[in-house]
Coordinates of C-alpha atoms in Angstrom, one line a residue:
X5 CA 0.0 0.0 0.0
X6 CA 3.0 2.3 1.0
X7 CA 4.8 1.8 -2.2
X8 CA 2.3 2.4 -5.0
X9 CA 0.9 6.1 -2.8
X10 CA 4.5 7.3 -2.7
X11 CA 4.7 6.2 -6.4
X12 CA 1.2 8.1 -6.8
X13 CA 2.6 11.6 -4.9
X14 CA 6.2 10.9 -6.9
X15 CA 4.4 12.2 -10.1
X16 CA 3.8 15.7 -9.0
X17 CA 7.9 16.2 -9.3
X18 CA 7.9 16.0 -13.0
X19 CA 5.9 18.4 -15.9
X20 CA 6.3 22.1 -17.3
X21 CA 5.8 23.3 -13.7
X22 CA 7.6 21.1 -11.5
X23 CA 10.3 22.6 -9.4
X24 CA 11.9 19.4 -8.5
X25 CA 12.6 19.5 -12.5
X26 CA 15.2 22.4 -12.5
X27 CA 16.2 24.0 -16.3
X28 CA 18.1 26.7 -14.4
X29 CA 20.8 27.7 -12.2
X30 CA 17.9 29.9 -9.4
X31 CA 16.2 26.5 -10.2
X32 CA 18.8 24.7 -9.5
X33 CA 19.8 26.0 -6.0
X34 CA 15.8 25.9 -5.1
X35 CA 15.8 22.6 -5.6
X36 CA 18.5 21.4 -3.6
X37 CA 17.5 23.7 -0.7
X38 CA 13.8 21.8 -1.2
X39 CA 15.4 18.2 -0.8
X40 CA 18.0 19.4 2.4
X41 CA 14.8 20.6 4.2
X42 CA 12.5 17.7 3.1
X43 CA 15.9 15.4 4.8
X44 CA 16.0 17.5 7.8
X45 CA 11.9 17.0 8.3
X46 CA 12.3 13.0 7.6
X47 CA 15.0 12.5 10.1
X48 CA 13.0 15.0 12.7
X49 CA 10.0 12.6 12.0
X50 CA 12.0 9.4 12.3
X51 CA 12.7 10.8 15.9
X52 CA 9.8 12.0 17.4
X53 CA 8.2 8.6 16.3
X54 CA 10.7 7.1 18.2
X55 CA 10.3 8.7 21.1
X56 CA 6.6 8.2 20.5
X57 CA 7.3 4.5 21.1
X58 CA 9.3 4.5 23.3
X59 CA 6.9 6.3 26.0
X60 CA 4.6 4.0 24.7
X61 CA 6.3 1.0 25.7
X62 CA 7.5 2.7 29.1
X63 CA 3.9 4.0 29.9
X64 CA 3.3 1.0 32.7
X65 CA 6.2 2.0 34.7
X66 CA 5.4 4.0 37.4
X67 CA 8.8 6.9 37.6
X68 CA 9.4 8.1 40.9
X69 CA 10.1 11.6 41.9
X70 CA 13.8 11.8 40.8
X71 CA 13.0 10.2 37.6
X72 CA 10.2 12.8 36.5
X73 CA 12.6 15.4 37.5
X74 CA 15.1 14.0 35.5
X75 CA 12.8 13.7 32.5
X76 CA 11.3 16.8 32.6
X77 CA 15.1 18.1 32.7
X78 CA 16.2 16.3 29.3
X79 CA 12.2 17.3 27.6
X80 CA 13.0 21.1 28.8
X81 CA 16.7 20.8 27.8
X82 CA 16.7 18.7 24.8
X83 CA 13.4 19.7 22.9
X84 CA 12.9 23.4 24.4
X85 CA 16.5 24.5 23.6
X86 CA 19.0 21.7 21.4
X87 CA 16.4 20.8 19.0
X88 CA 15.5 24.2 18.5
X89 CA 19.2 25.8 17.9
X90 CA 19.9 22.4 15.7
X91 CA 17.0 23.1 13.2
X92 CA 18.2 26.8 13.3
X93 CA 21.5 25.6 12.2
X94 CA 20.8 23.4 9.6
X95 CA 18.4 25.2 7.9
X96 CA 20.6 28.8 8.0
X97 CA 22.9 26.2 6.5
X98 CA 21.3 25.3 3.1
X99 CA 19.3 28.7 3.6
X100 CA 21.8 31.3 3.2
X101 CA 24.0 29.4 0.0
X102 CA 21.1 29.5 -1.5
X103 CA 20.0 32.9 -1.4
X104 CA 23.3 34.1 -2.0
X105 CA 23.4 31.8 -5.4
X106 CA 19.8 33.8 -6.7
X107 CA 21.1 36.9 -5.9
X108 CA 21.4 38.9 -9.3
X109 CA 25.3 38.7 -9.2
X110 CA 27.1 40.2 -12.5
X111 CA 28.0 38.1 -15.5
X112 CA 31.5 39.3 -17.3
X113 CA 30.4 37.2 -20.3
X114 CA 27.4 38.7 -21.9
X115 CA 25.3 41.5 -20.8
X116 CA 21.7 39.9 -19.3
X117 CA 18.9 40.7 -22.1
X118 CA 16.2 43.0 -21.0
X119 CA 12.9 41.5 -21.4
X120 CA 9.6 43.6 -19.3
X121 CA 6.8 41.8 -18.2
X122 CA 3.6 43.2 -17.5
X123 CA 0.8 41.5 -15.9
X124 CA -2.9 42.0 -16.9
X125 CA -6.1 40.8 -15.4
X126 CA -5.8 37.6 -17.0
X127 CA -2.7 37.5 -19.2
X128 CA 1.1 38.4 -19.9
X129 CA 2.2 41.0 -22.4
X130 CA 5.9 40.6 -23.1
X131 CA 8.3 43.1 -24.8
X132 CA 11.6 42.6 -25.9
X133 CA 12.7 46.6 -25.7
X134 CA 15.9 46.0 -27.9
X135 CA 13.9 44.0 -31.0
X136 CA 10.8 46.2 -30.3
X137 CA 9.0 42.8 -30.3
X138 CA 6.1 42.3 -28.3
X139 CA 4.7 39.3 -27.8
X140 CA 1.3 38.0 -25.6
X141 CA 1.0 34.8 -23.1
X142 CA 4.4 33.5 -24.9
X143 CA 8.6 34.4 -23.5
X144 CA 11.3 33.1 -25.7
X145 CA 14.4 32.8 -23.7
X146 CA 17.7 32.1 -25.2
X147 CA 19.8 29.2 -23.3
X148 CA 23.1 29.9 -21.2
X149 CA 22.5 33.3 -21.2
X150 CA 21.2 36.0 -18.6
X151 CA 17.8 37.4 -18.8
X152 CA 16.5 40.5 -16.4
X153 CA 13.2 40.6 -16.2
X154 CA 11.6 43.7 -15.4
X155 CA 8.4 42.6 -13.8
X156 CA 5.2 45.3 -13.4
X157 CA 1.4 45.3 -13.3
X158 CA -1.0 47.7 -15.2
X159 CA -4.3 47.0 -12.9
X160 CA -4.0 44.8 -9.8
X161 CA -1.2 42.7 -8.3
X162 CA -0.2 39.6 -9.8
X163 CA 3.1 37.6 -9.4
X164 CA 5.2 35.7 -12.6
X165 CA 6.7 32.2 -12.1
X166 CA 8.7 29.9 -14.1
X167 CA 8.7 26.8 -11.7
X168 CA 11.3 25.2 -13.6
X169 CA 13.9 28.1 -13.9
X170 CA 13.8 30.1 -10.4
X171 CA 11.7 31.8 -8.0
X172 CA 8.7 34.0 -8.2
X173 CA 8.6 37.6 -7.9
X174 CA 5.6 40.0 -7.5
X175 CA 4.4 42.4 -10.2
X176 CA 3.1 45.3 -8.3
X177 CA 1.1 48.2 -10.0
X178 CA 3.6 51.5 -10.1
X179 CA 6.4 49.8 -9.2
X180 CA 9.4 47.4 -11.2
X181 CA 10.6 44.5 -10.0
X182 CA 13.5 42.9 -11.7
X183 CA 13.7 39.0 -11.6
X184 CA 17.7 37.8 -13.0
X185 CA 17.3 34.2 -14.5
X186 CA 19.5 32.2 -16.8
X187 CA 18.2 28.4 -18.2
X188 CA 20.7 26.4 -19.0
X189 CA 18.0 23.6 -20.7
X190 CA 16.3 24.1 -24.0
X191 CA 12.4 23.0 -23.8
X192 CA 9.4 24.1 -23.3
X193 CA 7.7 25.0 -20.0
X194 CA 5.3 27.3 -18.5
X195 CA 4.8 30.8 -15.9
X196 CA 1.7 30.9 -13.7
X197 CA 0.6 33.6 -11.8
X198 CA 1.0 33.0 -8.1
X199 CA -0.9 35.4 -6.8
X200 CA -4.6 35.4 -6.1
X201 CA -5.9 37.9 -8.7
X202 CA -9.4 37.6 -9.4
X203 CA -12.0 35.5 -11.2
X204 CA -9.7 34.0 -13.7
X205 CA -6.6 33.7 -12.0
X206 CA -5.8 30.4 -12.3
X207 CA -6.0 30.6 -15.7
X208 CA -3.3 33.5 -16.0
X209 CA -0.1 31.1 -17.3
X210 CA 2.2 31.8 -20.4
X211 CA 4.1 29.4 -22.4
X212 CA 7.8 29.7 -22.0
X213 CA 10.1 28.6 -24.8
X214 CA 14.0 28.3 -24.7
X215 CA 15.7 28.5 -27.8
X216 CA 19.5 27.6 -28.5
X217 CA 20.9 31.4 -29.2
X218 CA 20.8 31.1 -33.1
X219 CA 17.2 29.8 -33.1
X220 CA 16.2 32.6 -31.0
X221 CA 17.6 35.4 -33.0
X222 CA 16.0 34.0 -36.0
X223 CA 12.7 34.0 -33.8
X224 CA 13.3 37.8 -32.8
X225 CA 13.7 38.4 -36.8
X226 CA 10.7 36.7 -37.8
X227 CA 8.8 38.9 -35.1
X228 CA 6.8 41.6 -36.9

């Protein structure tokens, strides 16, 4: 019964939207930061079950005084202060790698292609400033290269994702947000808008394409 559920939940982690599917380097460093924590929260579980049993099995012995003492000074100890600092630790340490590896740092290759985003109630214009090419629910992305995405709303506020090639970033009416991302697999996936933004939210997604750099030059020139 165990085998075929977890074999059942197991395919959520693959598709055009799964994160545990990575096509980028932001992506990339999510993912691992997902499996550390979901490592740290099996062996956690693993324990307390333990522990579980094992007060189980000791439940018909009758502690005396010193014993309960003792106990309640290893319970206070152990899970109000080493547990706590532990976790703390851990987590800081996949935590802070990764959001030091999706910060926006510099590339001395090739300056990062400015592409803006703005979010409508329900669907994504997209403008490549330097082609003049706009496009609508589609974002052609070339591979192994930096894009900044300049990220803004014309009515209410929305948020873009790209599962599959870093994290998500508000689009906020008034304001710019830039979002750095670079995919390093060719393919096609898909943005969704992760914020809650009226009747047909759920419906707000775009198609994502990632071209090897000659095939999406020729795509900019065929753009009218």
């Amino acid at each position: 019964m165990l085998l075929p559920a977890g074999l059942l939940c197991l395919t959520g982690c693959d598709g055009p939207q799964s994160t545990l599917q990575p096509a980028g380097d932001a992506a990339r460093v999510t993912a691992a930061l997902w499996w550390g924590m979901f490592g740290v929260s099996v062996l956690v579980t693993a324990g307390v079950t333990l522990l579980w049993l094992y007060a189980l099995r000791a439940r018909s012995e009758t502690p005396d005084a010193a014993q309960q003492r003792r106990a309640q000074r290893w319970l206070m100890m152990g899970g109000g202060v080493a547990l706590p600092v532990i976790a703390i630790v851990v987590l800081l340490g996949f935590g802070i790698p990764a959001g030091h590896g999706m910060l926006p740092w510099p590339d001395d290759e090739r300056p990062p292609l400015r592409i803006e985003v703005t979010g409508h109630q329900w669907w994504w214009q997209v403008h490549y400033p330097e082609a003049g090419v706009t496009a609508v629910n589609q974002l052609h992305l070339p591979v192994d290269r930096p894009v900044d995405l300049h990220v803004r709303s014309a009515d209410v506020i929305h948020a873009f994702w790209v599962p599959r090639l870093g994290g998500k970033i508000d689009a906020i009416p008034g304001r710019t947000n830039v979002l750095r991302l670079r995919a390093t697999e060719t393919g096609t996936m898909r943005a969704q808008c992760a914020e809650f933004c009226g009747l047909r939210h759920a419906h707000m997604t775009m198609t994502v394409q990632v071209l090897p750099a000659p095939a999406f030059d020729q795509w900019l020139e065929r753009q009218p």
